[in-house]
Amino acid sequence: SSGSGGGSGSGSAAHVPAAAPPSDAEVRAMGVAAAAAALRAHGSVSRVALAACGRLADLCKEVQNRQAAADAGAIEAIVAAL
């Protein structure tokens, strides 16, 4: 029955992220697509989720960024992080 975990392995190694979560300063400097990607990748890290949601909110104050945010999957990423 070994290997029945969908190939994800067992133990803590399965929970190591592919990259370290970005700092708050890095998130604040991100554009729409990067902030959405950071939220998707690290939405379970509450600090990153809060920073990325805040950054997306700031960016979407500008009308021209709203469709880009939707196209980048920001809405789904925000809902998944809730």
GROMACS .gro file of C-alpha atoms in nm:
model
   82
    1SER     CA    1   0.000   0.000   0.000
    2SER     CA    2   0.300   0.231  -0.005
    3GLY     CA    3   0.286   0.504  -0.266
    4SER     CA    4  -0.090   0.540  -0.239
    5GLY     CA    5  -0.066   0.908  -0.146
    6GLY     CA    6  -0.088   1.038  -0.499
    7GLY     CA    7   0.289   1.065  -0.514
    8SER     CA    8   0.298   1.340  -0.255
    9GLY     CA    9   0.513   1.138  -0.020
   10SER     CA   10   0.485   1.134   0.356
   11GLY     CA   11   0.628   1.338   0.637
   12SER     CA   12   0.721   1.703   0.650
   13ALA     CA   13   0.894   1.710   0.311
   14ALA     CA   14   0.554   1.726   0.141
   15HIS     CA   15   0.485   2.057   0.312
   16VAL     CA   16   0.802   2.241   0.210
   17PRO     CA   17   0.706   2.525  -0.025
   18ALA     CA   18   0.875   2.552  -0.361
   19ALA     CA   19   0.997   2.899  -0.270
   20ALA     CA   20   1.011   3.100   0.048
   21PRO     CA   21   0.713   3.333   0.102
   22PRO     CA   22   0.787   3.690  -0.007
   23SER     CA   23   0.846   3.961   0.250
   24ASP     CA   24   0.581   4.226   0.307
   25ALA     CA   25   0.805   4.479   0.131
   26GLU     CA   26   0.835   4.249  -0.170
   27VAL     CA   27   0.457   4.208  -0.184
   28ARG     CA   28   0.406   4.586  -0.162
   29ALA     CA   29   0.628   4.627  -0.469
   30MET     CA   30   0.444   4.366  -0.678
   31GLY     CA   31   0.222   4.427  -0.975
   32VAL     CA   32  -0.118   4.268  -1.021
   33ALA     CA   33  -0.005   3.934  -1.167
   34ALA     CA   34   0.279   3.889  -0.919
   35ALA     CA   35   0.058   3.969  -0.619
   36ALA     CA   36  -0.204   3.722  -0.741
   37ALA     CA   37   0.064   3.457  -0.794
   38ALA     CA   38   0.208   3.516  -0.446
   39LEU     CA   39  -0.139   3.482  -0.299
   40ARG     CA   40  -0.199   3.156  -0.486
   41ALA     CA   41   0.140   3.015  -0.386
   42HIS     CA   42   0.145   3.132  -0.024
   43GLY     CA   43  -0.218   3.203   0.069
   44SER     CA   44  -0.193   2.970   0.366
   45VAL     CA   45   0.068   3.201   0.521
   46SER     CA   46  -0.155   3.458   0.687
   47ARG     CA   47   0.105   3.737   0.669
   48VAL     CA   48   0.145   3.690   0.294
   49ALA     CA   49  -0.230   3.655   0.239
   50LEU     CA   50  -0.295   3.982   0.422
   51ALA     CA   51  -0.017   4.167   0.238
   52ALA     CA   52  -0.118   4.032  -0.103
   53CYS     CA   53  -0.487   4.109  -0.051
   54GLY     CA   54  -0.396   4.460   0.060
   55ARG     CA   55  -0.170   4.508  -0.240
   56LEU     CA   56  -0.439   4.386  -0.479
   57ALA     CA   57  -0.693   4.616  -0.315
   58ASP     CA   58  -0.458   4.912  -0.360
   59LEU     CA   59  -0.384   4.820  -0.722
   60CYS     CA   60  -0.753   4.776  -0.802
   61LYS     CA   61  -0.830   5.130  -0.692
   62GLU     CA   62  -0.707   5.206  -1.044
   63VAL     CA   63  -0.975   5.098  -1.289
   64GLN     CA   64  -0.726   4.976  -1.549
   65ASN     CA   65  -0.593   4.711  -1.307
   66ARG     CA   66  -0.926   4.549  -1.231
   67GLN     CA   67  -0.956   4.332  -1.541
   68ALA     CA   68  -0.588   4.239  -1.515
   69ALA     CA   69  -0.649   4.122  -1.158
   70ALA     CA   70  -0.945   3.911  -1.267
   71ASP     CA   71  -0.747   3.769  -1.559
   72ALA     CA   72  -0.460   3.681  -1.323
   73GLY     CA   73  -0.694   3.478  -1.101
   74ALA     CA   74  -0.684   3.724  -0.812
   75ILE     CA   75  -1.051   3.679  -0.725
   76GLU     CA   76  -1.020   3.301  -0.694
   77ALA     CA   77  -0.693   3.336  -0.500
   78ILE     CA   78  -0.854   3.578  -0.253
   79VAL     CA   79  -1.152   3.347  -0.199
   80ALA     CA   80  -0.920   3.046  -0.152
   81ALA     CA   81  -0.717   3.236   0.107
   82LEU     CA   82  -1.024   3.320   0.321
   0.00000   0.00000   0.00000
